[in-house]
PDB file of C-alpha atoms in Angstrom:
ATOM      1  CA  MET A   1      12.833   8.802  22.688  1.00  0.00           C
ATOM      2  CA  ASP A   2      11.400   7.976  19.300  1.00  0.00           C
ATOM      3  CA  SER A   3       9.130  10.320  17.458  1.00  0.00           C
ATOM      4  CA  ALA A   4       6.082   8.835  19.166  1.00  0.00           C
ATOM      5  CA  GLY A   5       7.548   9.755  22.547  1.00  0.00           C
ATOM      6  CA  ALA A   6       8.145   6.188  23.740  1.00  0.00           C
ATOM      7  CA  ALA A   7      11.426   5.298  25.393  1.00  0.00           C
ATOM      8  CA  ARG A   8      13.424   2.641  23.593  1.00  0.00           C
ATOM      9  CA  PRO A   9      16.314   0.406  24.618  1.00  0.00           C
ATOM     10  CA  ARG A  10      19.814   1.831  24.464  1.00  0.00           C
ATOM     11  CA  PRO A  11      22.345  -0.204  22.499  1.00  0.00           C
ATOM     12  CA  CYS A  12      25.502  -0.978  24.459  1.00  0.00           C
ATOM     13  CA  ARG A  13      28.501  -2.798  22.992  1.00  0.00           C
ATOM     14  CA  ARG A  14      28.277  -5.608  20.462  1.00  0.00           C
ATOM     15  CA  LEU A  15      30.560  -7.621  22.735  1.00  0.00           C
ATOM     16  CA  ALA A  16      28.913  -6.921  26.030  1.00  0.00           C
ATOM     17  CA  ALA A  17      28.838  -9.782  28.469  1.00  0.00           C
ATOM     18  CA  PRO A  18      25.809 -12.043  28.149  1.00  0.00           C
ATOM     19  CA  GLY A  19      22.767 -10.197  29.391  1.00  0.00           C
ATOM     20  CA  GLY A  20      23.973  -6.801  28.129  1.00  0.00           C
ATOM     21  CA  ALA A  21      22.100  -4.663  25.653  1.00  0.00           C
ATOM     22  CA  GLY A  22      22.948  -4.079  22.044  1.00  0.00           C
ATOM     23  CA  PRO A  23      21.812  -2.643  18.733  1.00  0.00           C
ATOM     24  CA  GLY A  24      19.454  -3.797  16.088  1.00  0.00           C
ATOM     25  CA  ASP A  25      17.554  -6.526  17.893  1.00  0.00           C
ATOM     26  CA  ALA A  26      14.214  -7.180  16.269  1.00  0.00           C
ATOM     27  CA  GLY A  27      11.483  -5.581  18.312  1.00  0.00           C
ATOM     28  CA  GLY A  28      14.049  -3.554  20.254  1.00  0.00           C
ATOM     29  CA  GLU A  29      15.327  -6.364  22.480  1.00  0.00           C
ATOM     30  CA  GLY A  30      18.764  -5.982  24.121  1.00  0.00           C
ATOM     31  CA  ARG A  31      21.785  -7.553  22.545  1.00  0.00           C
ATOM     32  CA  GLY A  32      22.642 -10.165  25.124  1.00  0.00           C
ATOM     33  CA  VAL A  33      19.108 -10.787  26.296  1.00  0.00           C
ATOM     34  CA  ARG A  34      17.989 -14.378  25.999  1.00  0.00           C
ATOM     35  CA  ARG A  35      14.508 -14.459  24.666  1.00  0.00           C
ATOM     36  CA  GLU A  36      12.025 -16.739  26.323  1.00  0.00           C
ATOM     37  CA  ARG A  37       9.921 -18.894  24.041  1.00  0.00           C
ATOM     38  CA  ALA A  38       6.315 -19.694  24.818  1.00  0.00           C
ATOM     39  CA  MET A  39       7.352 -22.972  26.480  1.00  0.00           C
ATOM     40  CA  GLY A  40       9.769 -21.108  28.762  1.00  0.00           C
ATOM     41  CA  ALA A  41      13.034 -22.365  27.220  1.00  0.00           C
ATOM     42  CA  ALA A  42      15.793 -19.790  26.786  1.00  0.00           C
ATOM     43  CA  GLU A  43      17.062 -19.200  23.255  1.00  0.00           C
ATOM     44  CA  PRO A  44      20.669 -17.935  23.282  1.00  0.00           C
ATOM     45  CA  ASP A  45      21.707 -15.521  20.553  1.00  0.00           C
ATOM     46  CA  ARG A  46      24.621 -17.185  18.790  1.00  0.00           C
ATOM     47  CA  TYR A  47      26.182 -13.824  17.909  1.00  0.00           C
ATOM     48  CA  ARG A  48      25.856 -12.288  21.356  1.00  0.00           C
ATOM     49  CA  ASP A  49      25.664 -15.070  23.959  1.00  0.00           C
ATOM     50  CA  THR A  50      28.387 -17.427  22.701  1.00  0.00           C
ATOM     51  CA  TRP A  51      32.100 -17.388  21.862  1.00  0.00           C
ATOM     52  CA  VAL A  52      31.213 -15.966  18.424  1.00  0.00           C
ATOM     53  CA  ARG A  53      30.833 -12.525  19.984  1.00  0.00           C
ATOM     54  CA  TYR A  54      34.608 -12.345  20.478  1.00  0.00           C
ATOM     55  CA  LEU A  55      35.120 -12.251  16.708  1.00  0.00           C
ATOM     56  CA  GLY A  56      34.085  -8.608  16.911  1.00  0.00           C
ATOM     57  CA  TYR A  57      37.332  -7.907  18.766  1.00  0.00           C
ATOM     58  CA  ALA A  58      39.421  -9.141  15.852  1.00  0.00           C
ATOM     59  CA  ASN A  59      40.300  -5.808  14.241  1.00  0.00           C
ATOM     60  CA  GLU A  60      41.221  -4.128  17.546  1.00  0.00           C
ATOM     61  CA  VAL A  61      43.506  -7.065  18.330  1.00  0.00           C
ATOM     62  CA  GLY A  62      44.920  -6.875  14.805  1.00  0.00           C
ATOM     63  CA  GLU A  63      45.709  -3.176  15.232  1.00  0.00           C
ATOM     64  CA  SER A  64      47.399  -3.896  18.575  1.00  0.00           C
ATOM     65  CA  PHE A  65      49.670  -6.436  16.881  1.00  0.00           C
ATOM     66  CA  ARG A  66      50.391  -4.205  13.871  1.00  0.00           C
ATOM     67  CA  PRO A  67      53.992  -3.500  15.024  1.00  0.00           C
ATOM     68  CA  LEU A  68      54.709  -7.239  15.181  1.00  0.00           C
ATOM     69  CA  VAL A  69      52.877  -8.880  12.296  1.00  0.00           C
ATOM     70  CA  PRO A  70      52.665  -8.466   8.500  1.00  0.00           C
ATOM     71  CA  LEU A  71      50.121  -5.921   7.282  1.00  0.00           C
ATOM     72  CA  GLN A  72      48.105  -8.698   5.658  1.00  0.00           C
ATOM     73  CA  VAL A  73      47.361 -10.111   9.111  1.00  0.00           C
ATOM     74  CA  VAL A  74      45.941  -6.760  10.232  1.00  0.00           C
ATOM     75  CA  TRP A  75      43.692  -6.543   7.174  1.00  0.00           C
ATOM     76  CA  ALA A  76      42.584 -10.125   7.729  1.00  0.00           C
ATOM     77  CA  SER A  77      41.488  -9.147  11.248  1.00  0.00           C
ATOM     78  CA  TYR A  78      39.264  -6.462   9.707  1.00  0.00           C
ATOM     79  CA  GLY A  79      37.811  -9.108   7.428  1.00  0.00           C
ATOM     80  CA  VAL A  80      36.897 -11.265  10.428  1.00  0.00           C
ATOM     81  CA  ALA A  81      35.275  -8.343  12.268  1.00  0.00           C
ATOM     82  CA  THR A  82      33.355  -7.257   9.165  1.00  0.00           C
ATOM     83  CA  ALA A  83      32.098 -10.796   8.614  1.00  0.00           C
ATOM     84  CA  TYR A  84      30.871 -10.842  12.223  1.00  0.00           C
ATOM     85  CA  VAL A  85      29.060  -7.511  11.782  1.00  0.00           C
ATOM     86  CA  THR A  86      27.434  -8.658   8.545  1.00  0.00           C
ATOM     87  CA  ALA A  87      26.352 -11.994  10.001  1.00  0.00           C
ATOM     88  CA  ASP A  88      24.818 -10.304  13.046  1.00  0.00           C
ATOM     89  CA  ALA A  89      22.894  -7.847  10.846  1.00  0.00           C
ATOM     90  CA  ILE A  90      21.534 -10.671   8.679  1.00  0.00           C
ATOM     91  CA  ASP A  91      20.598 -12.645  11.777  1.00  0.00           C
ATOM     92  CA  LYS A  92      18.644  -9.713  13.232  1.00  0.00           C
ATOM     93  CA  GLY A  93      16.867  -9.239   9.917  1.00  0.00           C
ATOM     94  CA  GLN A  94      15.856 -12.901   9.859  1.00  0.00           C
ATOM     95  CA  LYS A  95      14.573 -12.689  13.431  1.00  0.00           C
ATOM     96  CA  ALA A  96      12.565  -9.575  12.608  1.00  0.00           C
ATOM     97  CA  ALA A  97      11.063 -11.380   9.594  1.00  0.00           C
ATOM     98  CA  THR A  98      10.059 -14.340  11.746  1.00  0.00           C
ATOM     99  CA  GLU A  99       8.654 -12.299  14.603  1.00  0.00           C
ATOM    100  CA  HIS A 100       6.617 -10.009  12.325  1.00  0.00           C
ATOM    101  CA  ALA A 101       5.554 -12.567   9.724  1.00  0.00           C
ATOM    102  CA  GLN A 102       1.919 -11.388   9.822  1.00  0.00           C
ATOM    103  CA  ASP A 103       2.704  -7.674  10.048  1.00  0.00           C
ATOM    104  CA  PRO A 104       1.903  -5.565   6.946  1.00  0.00           C
ATOM    105  CA  ALA A 105       5.034  -3.542   7.741  1.00  0.00           C
ATOM    106  CA  ARG A 106       7.192  -6.676   7.887  1.00  0.00           C
ATOM    107  CA  ALA A 107       9.576  -5.622   5.107  1.00  0.00           C
ATOM    108  CA  THR A 108      10.155  -2.260   6.762  1.00  0.00           C
ATOM    109  CA  ARG A 109      10.808  -3.851  10.140  1.00  0.00           C
ATOM    110  CA  VAL A 110      13.311  -6.252   8.592  1.00  0.00           C
ATOM    111  CA  GLY A 111      15.086  -3.442   6.738  1.00  0.00           C
ATOM    112  CA  VAL A 112      15.316  -1.305   9.855  1.00  0.00           C
ATOM    113  CA  ALA A 113      16.675  -4.195  11.948  1.00  0.00           C
ATOM    114  CA  VAL A 114      19.367  -4.960   9.353  1.00  0.00           C
ATOM    115  CA  VAL A 115      20.376  -1.346   8.700  1.00  0.00           C
ATOM    116  CA  ASP A 116      20.440  -0.331  12.366  1.00  0.00           C
ATOM    117  CA  THR A 117      22.526  -3.346  13.381  1.00  0.00           C
ATOM    118  CA  PHE A 118      24.942  -3.060  10.447  1.00  0.00           C
ATOM    119  CA  VAL A 119      25.550   0.688  10.775  1.00  0.00           C
ATOM    120  CA  TRP A 120      25.884   0.602  14.569  1.00  0.00           C
ATOM    121  CA  GLN A 121      28.181  -2.415  14.510  1.00  0.00           C
ATOM    122  CA  SER A 122      30.278  -1.027  11.652  1.00  0.00           C
ATOM    123  CA  LEU A 123      30.939   2.173  13.568  1.00  0.00           C
ATOM    124  CA  ALA A 124      31.198   0.843  17.130  1.00  0.00           C
ATOM    125  CA  SER A 125      32.852  -2.497  16.352  1.00  0.00           C
ATOM    126  CA  VAL A 126      35.101  -1.825  13.374  1.00  0.00           C
ATOM    127  CA  ALA A 127      35.743   1.723  12.177  1.00  0.00           C
ATOM    128  CA  ILE A 128      36.040   3.853  15.314  1.00  0.00           C
ATOM    129  CA  PRO A 129      37.799   1.381  17.650  1.00  0.00           C
ATOM    130  CA  GLY A 130      40.122   0.250  14.862  1.00  0.00           C
ATOM    131  CA  PHE A 131      41.167   3.841  14.165  1.00  0.00           C
ATOM    132  CA  THR A 132      41.521   4.566  17.889  1.00  0.00           C
ATOM    133  CA  ILE A 133      43.807   1.594  18.587  1.00  0.00           C
ATOM    134  CA  ASN A 134      45.779   2.288  15.406  1.00  0.00           C
ATOM    135  CA  ARG A 135      46.543   5.880  16.464  1.00  0.00           C
ATOM    136  CA  LEU A 136      47.234   4.896  20.071  1.00  0.00           C
ATOM    137  CA  CYS A 137      49.747   2.264  19.017  1.00  0.00           C
ATOM    138  CA  ALA A 138      51.417   4.541  16.480  1.00  0.00           C
ATOM    139  CA  ALA A 139      51.770   7.326  19.061  1.00  0.00           C
ATOM    140  CA  SER A 140      53.060   5.025  21.777  1.00  0.00           C
ATOM    141  CA  LEU A 141      55.653   3.448  19.468  1.00  0.00           C
ATOM    142  CA  ALA A 142      56.880   6.889  18.439  1.00  0.00           C
ATOM    143  CA  LEU A 143      57.015   8.137  22.034  1.00  0.00           C
ATOM    144  CA  LEU A 144      58.881   5.061  23.234  1.00  0.00           C
ATOM    145  CA  GLY A 145      61.408   5.595  20.446  1.00  0.00           C
ATOM    146  CA  THR A 146      61.903   9.198  21.568  1.00  0.00           C
ATOM    147  CA  LEU A 147      61.821   8.788  25.348  1.00  0.00           C
ATOM    148  CA  THR A 148      63.562   5.442  25.857  1.00  0.00           C
ATOM    149  CA  ARG A 149      66.570   3.509  24.653  1.00  0.00           C
ATOM    150  CA  TRP A 150      64.727   0.222  24.708  1.00  0.00           C
ATOM    151  CA  PRO A 151      65.489  -2.194  21.863  1.00  0.00           C
ATOM    152  CA  LEU A 152      62.976  -2.075  19.012  1.00  0.00           C
ATOM    153  CA  PRO A 153      61.468  -5.513  19.810  1.00  0.00           C
ATOM    154  CA  VAL A 154      60.785  -4.381  23.387  1.00  0.00           C
ATOM    155  CA  ARG A 155      59.177  -1.161  22.160  1.00  0.00           C
ATOM    156  CA  ARG A 156      56.989  -3.105  19.741  1.00  0.00           C
ATOM    157  CA  TRP A 157      55.831  -5.596  22.357  1.00  0.00           C
ATOM    158  CA  THR A 158      55.146  -2.751  24.803  1.00  0.00           C
ATOM    159  CA  THR A 159      53.067  -0.989  22.153  1.00  0.00           C
ATOM    160  CA  THR A 160      51.083  -4.166  21.512  1.00  0.00           C
ATOM    161  CA  ALA A 161      50.453  -4.607  25.242  1.00  0.00           C
ATOM    162  CA  LEU A 162      49.233  -1.002  25.503  1.00  0.00           C
ATOM    163  CA  GLY A 163      46.896  -1.507  22.556  1.00  0.00           C
ATOM    164  CA  LEU A 164      45.414  -4.689  23.995  1.00  0.00           C
ATOM    165  CA  GLY A 165      45.028  -3.069  27.409  1.00  0.00           C
ATOM    166  CA  ALA A 166      43.212  -0.088  25.910  1.00  0.00           C
ATOM    167  CA  ILE A 167      40.501  -2.185  24.224  1.00  0.00           C
ATOM    168  CA  PRO A 168      38.301  -2.605  27.337  1.00  0.00           C
ATOM    169  CA  LEU A 169      38.726   1.096  28.176  1.00  0.00           C
ATOM    170  CA  ILE A 170      37.481   2.461  24.857  1.00  0.00           C
ATOM    171  CA  ILE A 171      34.373   0.290  24.567  1.00  0.00           C
ATOM    172  CA  THR A 172      31.901   2.337  26.622  1.00  0.00           C
ATOM    173  CA  PRO A 173      32.912   5.812  25.361  1.00  0.00           C
ATOM    174  CA  ILE A 174      32.730   4.660  21.735  1.00  0.00           C
ATOM    175  CA  ASP A 175      29.377   2.938  22.263  1.00  0.00           C
ATOM    176  CA  ARG A 176      27.868   6.060  23.787  1.00  0.00           C
ATOM    177  CA  THR A 177      29.262   8.241  21.030  1.00  0.00           C
ATOM    178  CA  VAL A 178      27.802   5.994  18.327  1.00  0.00           C
ATOM    179  CA  ASP A 179      24.466   5.897  20.180  1.00  0.00           C
ATOM    180  CA  PHE A 180      24.406   9.699  20.200  1.00  0.00           C
ATOM    181  CA  LEU A 181      25.365   9.981  16.532  1.00  0.00           C
ATOM    182  CA  MET A 182      22.730   7.505  15.396  1.00  0.00           C
ATOM    183  CA  ASP A 183      20.032   8.869  17.708  1.00  0.00           C
ATOM    184  CA  SER A 184      20.736  12.304  16.232  1.00  0.00           C
ATOM    185  CA  SER A 185      20.624  11.143  12.629  1.00  0.00           C
ATOM    186  CA  LEU A 186      19.450   7.802  11.222  1.00  0.00           C
ATOM    187  CA  ARG A 187      17.183   6.836  14.082  1.00  0.00           C
ATOM    188  CA  LYS A 188      15.198  10.011  13.629  1.00  0.00           C
ATOM    189  CA  LEU A 189      14.140   8.509  10.307  1.00  0.00           C
ATOM    190  CA  TYR A 190      13.039   5.104  11.519  1.00  0.00           C
ATOM    191  CA  GLY A 191      12.705   5.162  15.321  1.00  0.00           C
ATOM    192  CA  ALA A 192      13.558   2.092  17.385  1.00  0.00           C
ATOM    193  CA  PRO A 193      15.263  -0.887  15.704  1.00  0.00           C
ATOM    194  CA  GLY A 194      12.673  -3.256  14.297  1.00  0.00           C
ATOM    195  CA  GLU A 195       9.919  -0.651  14.326  1.00  0.00           C
ATOM    196  CA  PRO A 196       8.479   0.999  11.199  1.00  0.00           C
ATOM    197  CA  PRO A 197       9.053   4.732  10.743  1.00  0.00           C
ATOM    198  CA  ALA A 198       6.671   6.879  12.755  1.00  0.00           C
ATOM    199  CA  PRO A 199       4.213   8.949  10.702  1.00  0.00           C
ATOM    200  CA  HIS A 200       5.165  12.604  10.245  1.00  0.00           C
TER     201      HIS A 200
END
């Protein structure tokens, strides 16, 4: 609930399947929702309804392959994910500007759309899942070294497989945690994404 008491959409993962919800959409629309124009033609969101959405997985995949690839490759995967997050935030700001072109609070709506999308995506798409996969892979590699006599290449490939397999499992818990954190902090300041702050 925002401060005016109205229910607002819940963001779900930035890489949800098309049709899923997500953060920072101008006017509070869900992430994967295809907006209908006046003429009835669907407008797909390039960052959420196309292959581009998979770029947000880059850093989790990079962390999974950390035992097998040079460190520079892992950092490059973070660069790809961060570029995706930034591009999505800018896109939502542009959409908010277009949709509220005649609104006196247009600048505020644009700022809220950009900030909400960038912060949510940074936490749920980059920082928290990257740390989670990093620690999972480090722990599994150490445990395999202690509990098995497998050759190091086998242990590394097993660790990578575990990291990749964990990605789908951590999505929902991390999303809900970030929702809770932002609902309890930043969103108390500005309400629903794309909406101006409620009067106090």
